[in-house]
PDB file of C-alpha atoms and ligand atoms in Angstrom:
ATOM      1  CA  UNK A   1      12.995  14.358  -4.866  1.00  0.00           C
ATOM      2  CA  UNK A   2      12.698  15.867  -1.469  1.00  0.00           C
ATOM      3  CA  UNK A   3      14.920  14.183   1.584  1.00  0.00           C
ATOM      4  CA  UNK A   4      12.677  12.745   4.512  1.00  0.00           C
ATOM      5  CA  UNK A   5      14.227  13.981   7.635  1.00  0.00           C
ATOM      6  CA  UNK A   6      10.974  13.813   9.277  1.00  0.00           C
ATOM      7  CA  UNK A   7      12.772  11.809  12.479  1.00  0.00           C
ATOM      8  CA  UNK A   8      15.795  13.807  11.653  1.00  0.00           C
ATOM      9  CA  UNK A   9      16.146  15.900  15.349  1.00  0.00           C
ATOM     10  CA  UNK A  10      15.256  14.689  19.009  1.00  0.00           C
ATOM     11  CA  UNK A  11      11.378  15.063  19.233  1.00  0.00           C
ATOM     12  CA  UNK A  12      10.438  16.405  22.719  1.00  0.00           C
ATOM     13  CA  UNK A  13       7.785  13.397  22.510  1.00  0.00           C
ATOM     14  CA  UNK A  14       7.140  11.059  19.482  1.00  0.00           C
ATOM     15  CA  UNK A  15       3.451  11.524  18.917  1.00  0.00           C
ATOM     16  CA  UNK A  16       1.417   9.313  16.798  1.00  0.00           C
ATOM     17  CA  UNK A  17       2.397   9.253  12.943  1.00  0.00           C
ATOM     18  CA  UNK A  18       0.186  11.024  10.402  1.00  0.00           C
ATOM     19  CA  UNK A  19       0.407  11.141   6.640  1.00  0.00           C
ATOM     20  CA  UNK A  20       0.331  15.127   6.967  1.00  0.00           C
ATOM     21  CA  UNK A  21       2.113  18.001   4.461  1.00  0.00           C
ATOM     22  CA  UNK A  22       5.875  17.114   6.197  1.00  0.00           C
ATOM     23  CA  UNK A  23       5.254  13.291   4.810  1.00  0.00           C
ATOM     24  CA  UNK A  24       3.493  14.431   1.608  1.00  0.00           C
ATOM     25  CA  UNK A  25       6.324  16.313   0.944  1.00  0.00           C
ATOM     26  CA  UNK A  26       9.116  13.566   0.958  1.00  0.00           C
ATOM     27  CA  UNK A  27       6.740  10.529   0.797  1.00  0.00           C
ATOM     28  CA  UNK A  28       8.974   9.153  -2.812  1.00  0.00           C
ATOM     29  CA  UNK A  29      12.000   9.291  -0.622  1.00  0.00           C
ATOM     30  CA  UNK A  30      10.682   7.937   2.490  1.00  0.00           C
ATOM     31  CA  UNK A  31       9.001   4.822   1.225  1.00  0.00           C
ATOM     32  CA  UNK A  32      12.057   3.797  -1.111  1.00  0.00           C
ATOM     33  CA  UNK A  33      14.206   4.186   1.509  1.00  0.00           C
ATOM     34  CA  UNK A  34      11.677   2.310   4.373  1.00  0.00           C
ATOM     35  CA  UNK A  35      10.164  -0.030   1.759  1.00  0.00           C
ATOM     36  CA  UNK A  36      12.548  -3.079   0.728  1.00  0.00           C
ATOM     37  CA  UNK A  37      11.010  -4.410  -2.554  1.00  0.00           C
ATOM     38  CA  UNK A  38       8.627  -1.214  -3.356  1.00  0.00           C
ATOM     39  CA  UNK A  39      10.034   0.310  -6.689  1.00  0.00           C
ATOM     40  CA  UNK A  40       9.994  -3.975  -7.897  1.00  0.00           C
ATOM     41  CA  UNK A  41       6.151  -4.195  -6.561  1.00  0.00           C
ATOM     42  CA  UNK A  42       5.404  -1.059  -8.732  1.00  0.00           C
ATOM     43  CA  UNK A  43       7.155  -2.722 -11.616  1.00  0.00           C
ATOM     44  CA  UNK A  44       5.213  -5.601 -11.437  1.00  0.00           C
ATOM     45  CA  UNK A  45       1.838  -3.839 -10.780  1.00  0.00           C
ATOM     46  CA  UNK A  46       2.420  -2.763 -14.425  1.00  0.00           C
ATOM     47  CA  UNK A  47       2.214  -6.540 -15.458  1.00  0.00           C
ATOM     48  CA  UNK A  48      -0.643  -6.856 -13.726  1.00  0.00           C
ATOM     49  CA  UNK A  49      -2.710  -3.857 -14.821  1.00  0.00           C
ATOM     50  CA  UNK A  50      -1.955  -5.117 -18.369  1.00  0.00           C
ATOM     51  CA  UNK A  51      -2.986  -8.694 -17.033  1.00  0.00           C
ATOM     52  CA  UNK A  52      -5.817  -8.269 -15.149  1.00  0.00           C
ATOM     53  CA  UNK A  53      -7.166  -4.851 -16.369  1.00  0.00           C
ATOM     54  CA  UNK A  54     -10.796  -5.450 -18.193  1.00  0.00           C
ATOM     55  CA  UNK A  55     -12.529  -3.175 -20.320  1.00  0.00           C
ATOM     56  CA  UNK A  56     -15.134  -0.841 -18.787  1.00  0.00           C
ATOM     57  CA  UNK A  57     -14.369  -1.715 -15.485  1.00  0.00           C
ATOM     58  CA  UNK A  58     -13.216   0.502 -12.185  1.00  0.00           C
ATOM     59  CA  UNK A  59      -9.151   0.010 -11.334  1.00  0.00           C
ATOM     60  CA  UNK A  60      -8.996   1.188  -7.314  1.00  0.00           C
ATOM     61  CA  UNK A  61      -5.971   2.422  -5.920  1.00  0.00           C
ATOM     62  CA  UNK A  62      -6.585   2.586  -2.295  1.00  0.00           C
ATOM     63  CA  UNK A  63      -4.708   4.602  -0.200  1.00  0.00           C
ATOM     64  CA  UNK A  64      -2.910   5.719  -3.036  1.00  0.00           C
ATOM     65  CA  UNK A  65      -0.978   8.088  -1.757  1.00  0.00           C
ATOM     66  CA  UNK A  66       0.436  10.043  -4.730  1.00  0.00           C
ATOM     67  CA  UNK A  67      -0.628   7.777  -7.077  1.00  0.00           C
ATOM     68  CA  UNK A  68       2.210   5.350  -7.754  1.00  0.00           C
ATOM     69  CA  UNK A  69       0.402   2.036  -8.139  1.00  0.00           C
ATOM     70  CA  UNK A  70      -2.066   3.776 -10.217  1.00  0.00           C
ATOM     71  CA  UNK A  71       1.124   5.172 -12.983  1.00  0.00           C
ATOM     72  CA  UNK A  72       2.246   1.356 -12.833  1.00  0.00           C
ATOM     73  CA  UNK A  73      -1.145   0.289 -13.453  1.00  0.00           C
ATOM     74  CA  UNK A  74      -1.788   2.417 -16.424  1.00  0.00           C
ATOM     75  CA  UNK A  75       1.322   2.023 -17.932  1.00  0.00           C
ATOM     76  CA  UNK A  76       0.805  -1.260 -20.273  1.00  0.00           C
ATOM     77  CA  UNK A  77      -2.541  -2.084 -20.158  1.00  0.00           C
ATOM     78  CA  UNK A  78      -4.726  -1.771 -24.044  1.00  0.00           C
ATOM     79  CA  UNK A  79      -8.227  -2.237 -22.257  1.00  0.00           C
ATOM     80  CA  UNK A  80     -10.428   0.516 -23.007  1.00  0.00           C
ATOM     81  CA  UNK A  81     -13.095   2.342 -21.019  1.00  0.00           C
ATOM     82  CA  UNK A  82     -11.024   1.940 -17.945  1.00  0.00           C
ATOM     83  CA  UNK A  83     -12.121   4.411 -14.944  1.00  0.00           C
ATOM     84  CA  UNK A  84      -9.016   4.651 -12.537  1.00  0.00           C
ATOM     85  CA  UNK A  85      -9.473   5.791  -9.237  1.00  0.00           C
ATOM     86  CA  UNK A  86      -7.076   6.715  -6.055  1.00  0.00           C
ATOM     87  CA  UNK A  87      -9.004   7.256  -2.694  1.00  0.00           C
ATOM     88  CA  UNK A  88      -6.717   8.240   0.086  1.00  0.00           C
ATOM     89  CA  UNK A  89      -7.919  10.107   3.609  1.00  0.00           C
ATOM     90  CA  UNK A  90      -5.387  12.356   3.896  1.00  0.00           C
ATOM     91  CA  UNK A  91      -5.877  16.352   2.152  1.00  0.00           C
ATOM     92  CA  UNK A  92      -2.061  16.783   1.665  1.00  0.00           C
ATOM     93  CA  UNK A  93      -1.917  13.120  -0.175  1.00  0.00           C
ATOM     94  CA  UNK A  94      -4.955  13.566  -2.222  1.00  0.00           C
ATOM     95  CA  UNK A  95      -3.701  17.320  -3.389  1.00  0.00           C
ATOM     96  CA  UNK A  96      -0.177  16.443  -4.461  1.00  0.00           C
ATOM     97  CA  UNK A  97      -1.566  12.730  -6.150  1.00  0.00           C
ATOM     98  CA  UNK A  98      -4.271  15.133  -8.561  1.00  0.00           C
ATOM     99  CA  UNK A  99      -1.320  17.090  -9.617  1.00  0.00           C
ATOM    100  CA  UNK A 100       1.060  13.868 -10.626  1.00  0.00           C
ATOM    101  CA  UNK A 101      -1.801  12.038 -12.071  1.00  0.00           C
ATOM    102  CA  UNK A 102      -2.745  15.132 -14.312  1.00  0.00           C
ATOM    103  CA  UNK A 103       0.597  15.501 -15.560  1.00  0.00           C
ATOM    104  CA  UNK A 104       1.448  11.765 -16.003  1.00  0.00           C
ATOM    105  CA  UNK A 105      -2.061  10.294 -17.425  1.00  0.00           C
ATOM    106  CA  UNK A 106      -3.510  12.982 -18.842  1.00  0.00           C
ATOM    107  CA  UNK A 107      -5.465  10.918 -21.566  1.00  0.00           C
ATOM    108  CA  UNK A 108      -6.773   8.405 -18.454  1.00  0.00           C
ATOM    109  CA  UNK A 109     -10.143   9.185 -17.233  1.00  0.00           C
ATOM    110  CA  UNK A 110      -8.351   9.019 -13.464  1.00  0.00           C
ATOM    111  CA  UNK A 111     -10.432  10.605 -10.375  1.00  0.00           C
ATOM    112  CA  UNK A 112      -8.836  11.285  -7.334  1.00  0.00           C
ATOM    113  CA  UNK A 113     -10.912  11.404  -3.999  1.00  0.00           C
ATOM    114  CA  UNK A 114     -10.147  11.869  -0.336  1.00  0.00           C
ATOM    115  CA  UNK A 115     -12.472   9.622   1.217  1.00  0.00           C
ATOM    116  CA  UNK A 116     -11.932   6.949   4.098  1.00  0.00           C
ATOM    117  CA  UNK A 117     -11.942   3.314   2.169  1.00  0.00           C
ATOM    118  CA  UNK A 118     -13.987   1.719   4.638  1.00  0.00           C
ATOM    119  CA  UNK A 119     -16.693   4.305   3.609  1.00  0.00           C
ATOM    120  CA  UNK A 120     -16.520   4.653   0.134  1.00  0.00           C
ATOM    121  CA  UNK A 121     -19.117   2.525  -2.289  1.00  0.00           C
ATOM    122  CA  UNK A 122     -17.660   0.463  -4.752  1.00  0.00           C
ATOM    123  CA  UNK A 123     -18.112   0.310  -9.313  1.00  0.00           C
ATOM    124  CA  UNK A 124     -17.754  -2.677 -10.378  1.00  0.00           C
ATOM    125  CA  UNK A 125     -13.613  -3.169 -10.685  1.00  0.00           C
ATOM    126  CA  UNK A 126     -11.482  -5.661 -12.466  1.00  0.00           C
ATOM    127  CA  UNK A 127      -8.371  -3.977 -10.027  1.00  0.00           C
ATOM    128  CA  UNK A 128      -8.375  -3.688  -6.620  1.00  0.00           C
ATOM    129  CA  UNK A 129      -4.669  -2.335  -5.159  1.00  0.00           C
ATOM    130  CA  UNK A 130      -4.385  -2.160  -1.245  1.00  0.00           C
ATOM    131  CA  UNK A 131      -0.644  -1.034  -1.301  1.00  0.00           C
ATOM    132  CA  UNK A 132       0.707  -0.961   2.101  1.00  0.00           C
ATOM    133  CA  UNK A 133      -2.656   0.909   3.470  1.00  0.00           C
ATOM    134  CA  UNK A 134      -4.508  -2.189   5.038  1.00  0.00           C
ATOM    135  CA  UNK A 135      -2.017  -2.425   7.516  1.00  0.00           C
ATOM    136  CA  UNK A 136      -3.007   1.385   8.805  1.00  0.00           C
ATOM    137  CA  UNK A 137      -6.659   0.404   9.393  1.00  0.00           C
ATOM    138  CA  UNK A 138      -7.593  -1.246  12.738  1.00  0.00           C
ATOM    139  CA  UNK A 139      -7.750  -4.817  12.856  1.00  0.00           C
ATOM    140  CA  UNK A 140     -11.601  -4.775  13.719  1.00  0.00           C
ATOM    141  CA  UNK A 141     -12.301  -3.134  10.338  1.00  0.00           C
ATOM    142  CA  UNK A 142     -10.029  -5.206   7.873  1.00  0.00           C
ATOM    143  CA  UNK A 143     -12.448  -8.111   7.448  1.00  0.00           C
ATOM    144  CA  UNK A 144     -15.547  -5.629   6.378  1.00  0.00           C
ATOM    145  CA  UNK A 145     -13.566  -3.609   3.679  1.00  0.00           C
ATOM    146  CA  UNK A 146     -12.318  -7.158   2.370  1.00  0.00           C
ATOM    147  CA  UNK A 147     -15.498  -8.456   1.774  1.00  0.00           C
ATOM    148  CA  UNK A 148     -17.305  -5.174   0.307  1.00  0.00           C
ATOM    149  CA  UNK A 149     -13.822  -5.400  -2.307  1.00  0.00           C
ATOM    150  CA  UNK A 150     -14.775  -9.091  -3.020  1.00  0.00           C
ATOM    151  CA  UNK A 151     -18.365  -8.199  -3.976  1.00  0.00           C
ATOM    152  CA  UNK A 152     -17.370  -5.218  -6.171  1.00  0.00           C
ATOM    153  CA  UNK A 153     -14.740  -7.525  -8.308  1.00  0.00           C
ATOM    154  CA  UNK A 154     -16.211  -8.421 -11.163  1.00  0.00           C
ATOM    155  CA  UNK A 155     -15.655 -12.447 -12.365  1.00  0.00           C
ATOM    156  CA  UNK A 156     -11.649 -13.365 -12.306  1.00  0.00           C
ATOM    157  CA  UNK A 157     -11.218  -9.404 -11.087  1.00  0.00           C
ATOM    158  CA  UNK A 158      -8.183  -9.397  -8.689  1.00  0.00           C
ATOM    159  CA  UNK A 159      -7.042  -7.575  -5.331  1.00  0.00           C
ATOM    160  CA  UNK A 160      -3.362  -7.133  -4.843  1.00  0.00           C
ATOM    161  CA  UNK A 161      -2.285  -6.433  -1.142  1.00  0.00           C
ATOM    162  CA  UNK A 162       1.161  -5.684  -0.365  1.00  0.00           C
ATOM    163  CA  UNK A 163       1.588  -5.259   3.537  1.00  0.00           C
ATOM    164  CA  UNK A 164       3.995  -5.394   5.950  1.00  0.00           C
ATOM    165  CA  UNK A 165       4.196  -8.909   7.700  1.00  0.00           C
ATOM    166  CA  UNK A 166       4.455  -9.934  11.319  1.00  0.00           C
ATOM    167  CA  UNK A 167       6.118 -13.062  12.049  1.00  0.00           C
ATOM    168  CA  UNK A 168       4.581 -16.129  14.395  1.00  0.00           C
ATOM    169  CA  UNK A 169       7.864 -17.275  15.242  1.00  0.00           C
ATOM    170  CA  UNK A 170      10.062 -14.908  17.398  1.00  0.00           C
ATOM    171  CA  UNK A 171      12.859 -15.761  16.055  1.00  0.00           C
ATOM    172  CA  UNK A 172      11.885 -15.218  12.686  1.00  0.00           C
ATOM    173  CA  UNK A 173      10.145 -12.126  13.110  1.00  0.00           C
ATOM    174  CA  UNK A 174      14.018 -10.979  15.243  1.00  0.00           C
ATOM    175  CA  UNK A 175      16.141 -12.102  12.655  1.00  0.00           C
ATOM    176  CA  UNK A 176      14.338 -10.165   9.984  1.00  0.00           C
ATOM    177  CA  UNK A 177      14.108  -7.122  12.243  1.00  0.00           C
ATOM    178  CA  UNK A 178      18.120  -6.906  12.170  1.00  0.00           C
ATOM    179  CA  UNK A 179      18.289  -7.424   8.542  1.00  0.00           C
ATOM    180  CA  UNK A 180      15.520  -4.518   8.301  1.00  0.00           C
ATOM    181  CA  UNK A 181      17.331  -2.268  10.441  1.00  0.00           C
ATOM    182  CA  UNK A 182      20.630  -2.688   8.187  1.00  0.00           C
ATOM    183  CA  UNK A 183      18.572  -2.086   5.562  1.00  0.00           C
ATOM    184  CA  UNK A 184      17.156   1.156   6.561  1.00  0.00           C
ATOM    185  CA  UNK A 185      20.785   2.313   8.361  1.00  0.00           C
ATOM    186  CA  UNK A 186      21.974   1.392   4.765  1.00  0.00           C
ATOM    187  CA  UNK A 187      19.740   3.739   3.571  1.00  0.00           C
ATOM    188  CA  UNK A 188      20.905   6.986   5.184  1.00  0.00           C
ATOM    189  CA  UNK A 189      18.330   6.267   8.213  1.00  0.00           C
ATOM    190  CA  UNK A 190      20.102   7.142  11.506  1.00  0.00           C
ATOM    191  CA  UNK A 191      19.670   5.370  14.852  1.00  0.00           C
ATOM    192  CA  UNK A 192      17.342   8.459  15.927  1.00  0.00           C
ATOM    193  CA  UNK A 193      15.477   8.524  12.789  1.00  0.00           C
ATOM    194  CA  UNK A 194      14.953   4.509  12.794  1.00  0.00           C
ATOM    195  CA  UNK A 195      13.887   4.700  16.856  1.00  0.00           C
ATOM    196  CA  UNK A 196      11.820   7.774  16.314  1.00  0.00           C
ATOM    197  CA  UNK A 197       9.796   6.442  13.521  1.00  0.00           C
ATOM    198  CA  UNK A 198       9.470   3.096  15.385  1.00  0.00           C
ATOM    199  CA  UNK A 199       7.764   4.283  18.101  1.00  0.00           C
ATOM    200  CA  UNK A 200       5.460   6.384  15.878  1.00  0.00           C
ATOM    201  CA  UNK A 201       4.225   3.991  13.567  1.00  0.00           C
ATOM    202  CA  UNK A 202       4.136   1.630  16.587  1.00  0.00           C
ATOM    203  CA  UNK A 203      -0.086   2.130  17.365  1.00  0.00           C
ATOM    204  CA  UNK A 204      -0.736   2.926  14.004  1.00  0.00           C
ATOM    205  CA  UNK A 205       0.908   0.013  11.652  1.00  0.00           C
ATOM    206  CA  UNK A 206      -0.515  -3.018  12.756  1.00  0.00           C
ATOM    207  CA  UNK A 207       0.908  -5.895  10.761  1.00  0.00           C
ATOM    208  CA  UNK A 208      -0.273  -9.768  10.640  1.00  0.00           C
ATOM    209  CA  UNK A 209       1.431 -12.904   9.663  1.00  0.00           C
ATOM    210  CA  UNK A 210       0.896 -13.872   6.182  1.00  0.00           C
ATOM    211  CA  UNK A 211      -1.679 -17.047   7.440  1.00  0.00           C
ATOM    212  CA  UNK A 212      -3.868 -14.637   8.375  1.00  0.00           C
ATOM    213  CA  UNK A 213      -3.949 -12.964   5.120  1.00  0.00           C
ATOM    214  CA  UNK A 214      -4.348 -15.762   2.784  1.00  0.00           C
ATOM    215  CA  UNK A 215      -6.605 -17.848   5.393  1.00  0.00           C
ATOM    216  CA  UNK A 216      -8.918 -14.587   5.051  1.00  0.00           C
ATOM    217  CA  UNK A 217      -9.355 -14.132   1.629  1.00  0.00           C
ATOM    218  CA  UNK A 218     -10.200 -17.932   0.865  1.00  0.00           C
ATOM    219  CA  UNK A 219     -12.834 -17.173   3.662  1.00  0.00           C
ATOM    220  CA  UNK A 220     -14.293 -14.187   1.741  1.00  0.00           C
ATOM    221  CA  UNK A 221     -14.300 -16.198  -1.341  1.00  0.00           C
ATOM    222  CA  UNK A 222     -11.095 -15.672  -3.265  1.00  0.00           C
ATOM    223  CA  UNK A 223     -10.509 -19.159  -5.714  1.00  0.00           C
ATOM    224  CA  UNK A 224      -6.721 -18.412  -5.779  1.00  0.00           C
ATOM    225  CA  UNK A 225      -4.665 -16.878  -3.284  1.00  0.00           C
ATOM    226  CA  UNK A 226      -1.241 -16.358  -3.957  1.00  0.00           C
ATOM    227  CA  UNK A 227       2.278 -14.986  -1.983  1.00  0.00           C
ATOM    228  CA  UNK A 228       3.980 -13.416  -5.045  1.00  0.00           C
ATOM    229  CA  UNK A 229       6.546 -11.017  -3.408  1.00  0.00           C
ATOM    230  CA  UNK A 230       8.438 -10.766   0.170  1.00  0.00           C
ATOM    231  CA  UNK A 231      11.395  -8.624   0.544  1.00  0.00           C
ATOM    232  CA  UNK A 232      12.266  -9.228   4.067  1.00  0.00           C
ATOM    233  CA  UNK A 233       8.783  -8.085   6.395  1.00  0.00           C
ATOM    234  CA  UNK A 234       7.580  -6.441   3.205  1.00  0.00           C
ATOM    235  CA  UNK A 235       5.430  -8.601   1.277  1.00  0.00           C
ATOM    236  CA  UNK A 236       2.455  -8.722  -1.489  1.00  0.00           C
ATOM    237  CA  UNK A 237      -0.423 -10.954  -2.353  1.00  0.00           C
ATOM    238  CA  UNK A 238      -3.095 -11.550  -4.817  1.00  0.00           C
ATOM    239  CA  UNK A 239      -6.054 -12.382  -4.619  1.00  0.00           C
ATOM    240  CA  UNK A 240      -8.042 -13.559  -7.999  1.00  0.00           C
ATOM    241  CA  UNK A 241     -12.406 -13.579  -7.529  1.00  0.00           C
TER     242      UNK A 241
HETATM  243  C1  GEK B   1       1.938   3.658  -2.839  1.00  0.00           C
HETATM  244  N1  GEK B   1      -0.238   2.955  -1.965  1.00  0.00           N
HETATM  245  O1  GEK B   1       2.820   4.515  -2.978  1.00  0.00           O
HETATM  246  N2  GEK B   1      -8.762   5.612   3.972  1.00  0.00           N
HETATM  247  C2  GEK B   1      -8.035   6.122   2.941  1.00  0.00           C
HETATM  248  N3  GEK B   1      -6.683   6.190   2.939  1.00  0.00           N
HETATM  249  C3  GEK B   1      -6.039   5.745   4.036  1.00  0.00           C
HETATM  250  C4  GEK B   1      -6.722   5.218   5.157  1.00  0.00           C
HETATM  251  C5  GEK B   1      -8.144   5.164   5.085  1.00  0.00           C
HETATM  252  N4  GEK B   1      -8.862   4.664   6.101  1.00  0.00           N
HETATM  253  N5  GEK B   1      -5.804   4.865   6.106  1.00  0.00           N
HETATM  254  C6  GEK B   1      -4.587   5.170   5.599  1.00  0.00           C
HETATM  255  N6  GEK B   1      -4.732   5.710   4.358  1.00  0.00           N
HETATM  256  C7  GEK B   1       0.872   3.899  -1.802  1.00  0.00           C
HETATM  257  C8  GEK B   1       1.456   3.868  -0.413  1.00  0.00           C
HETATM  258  S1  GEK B   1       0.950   4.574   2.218  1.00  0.00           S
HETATM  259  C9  GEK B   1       1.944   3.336   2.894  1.00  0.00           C
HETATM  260  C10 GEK B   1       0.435   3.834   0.674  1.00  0.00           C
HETATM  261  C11 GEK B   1       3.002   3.764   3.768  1.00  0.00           C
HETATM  262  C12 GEK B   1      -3.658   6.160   3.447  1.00  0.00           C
HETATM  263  C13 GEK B   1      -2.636   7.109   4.061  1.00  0.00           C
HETATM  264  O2  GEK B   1      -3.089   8.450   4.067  1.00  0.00           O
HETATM  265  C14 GEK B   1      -1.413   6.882   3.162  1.00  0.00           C
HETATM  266  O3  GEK B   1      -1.349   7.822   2.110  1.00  0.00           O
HETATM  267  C15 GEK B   1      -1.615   5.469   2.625  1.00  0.00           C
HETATM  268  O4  GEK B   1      -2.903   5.034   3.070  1.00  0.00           O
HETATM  269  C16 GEK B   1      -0.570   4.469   3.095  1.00  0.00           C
HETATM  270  O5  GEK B   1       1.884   2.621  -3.538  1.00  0.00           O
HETATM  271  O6  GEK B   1       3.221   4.960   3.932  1.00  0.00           O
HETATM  272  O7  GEK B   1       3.696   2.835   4.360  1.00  0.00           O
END
């Protein structure tokens, strides 16, 4: 697994970050490392694709990166007819995930497409995934997608949402900043690296507090809404139609 040293040296000026071929490259390494709780999310995305998973339905990985939550998935579930799909805007994601997915599923009927979410129309899916790719959409447009996923669920389909939180409390939201810097210093990250990355992500990642996630989906509709993971600011939800 390639190293991310993406922040590694002094940028002349910390420009906006991108999911381009330098962060397609090391993406396994950099989200372990930057992602408290991700490889036991994936873990238990496999007990919920063999949960929730209904035959001849659409599973959605969105934003899926190199397919990860799709693997996890697929790995336990018996239903049959299944259509997986990954959508993810960005070329260098969407080349590398059709490569993994081929050589890991090749018996799943998986498609791969590189498509914004908010524009993309919806098969009627048992699995929704939103992991850790809500949070890089604008606020304004977060609402929308929700509701179009709601409507393409079929009956007691579910969306899972990981994302990371903001806190309402300022103390709460310093205290697990420190712990989340140790975390990624523990990691290998250096002060640079952790700074540098900061300041990118810092128009682009644009978290909430958890109300505002659950209060949303039981707007949209949702009959159970549910906080089943936080590890530190990282945390996951799902949502069952
Ligand atoms: C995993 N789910 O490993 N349309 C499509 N894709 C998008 C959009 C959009 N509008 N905006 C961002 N993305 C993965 C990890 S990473 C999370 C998801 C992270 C894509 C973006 O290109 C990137 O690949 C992904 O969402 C977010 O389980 O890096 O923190």
């Amino acid at each position: 697994m390639s190293r991310d040293q993406v922040y590694a040296e002094p940028l002349p000026q910390v420009v906006d970050f991108t999911f381009n071929a330098a962060v397609a490259d090391v993406f396994p390494d950099m989200i372990r490392r930057s992602v408290p709780g991700y490889e036991t999310i994936l873990t238990l995305l496999g007990v919920m694709g063999q949960t929730f998973i209904q035959s001849n339905t659409h599973v959605y990985d969105l934003g899926c990166s190199l397919g990860a939550a799709t693997l996890a998935l697929a790995s336990r579930t018996q239903a049959e007819q299944v259509q997986f799909v990954g959508v993810d805007n960005s070329p260098a994601m969407v080349a590398r995930c059709e490569q993994v997915l081929q050589r890991h599923l090749p018996r799943q009927p998986v498609t791969v497409l590189c498509a914004d979410i908010r524009e993309l129309s919806f098969e009627p899916a048992s699995v929704i995934v939103l992991n850790f790719t809500l949070q890089f959409l604008p606020p304004a447009d977060r609402q929308a997608l929700l509701e179009r996923l709601y409507q393409a669920l079929v009956p007691n389909g579910v969306l899972i949402l990981s994302e990371k939180l903001r806190f309402a409390e300022d103390s709460e939201q310093a205290f697990l900043t420190d712990l989340y810097m140790a975390f990624k210093r523990g990691n290998g990250y250096s002060e640079l690296e952790i700074s540098q990355k900061r300041n990118a992500l810092e128009h682009v990642l644009i978290p909430e507090t958890s109300a505002q996630h659950i209060e949303r989906l039981q707007a949209i509709g949702f009959k159970q809404v549910y906080q089943w993971f936080q590890g530190l600011s990282f945390s996951s939800f799902i949502a069952v139609k």
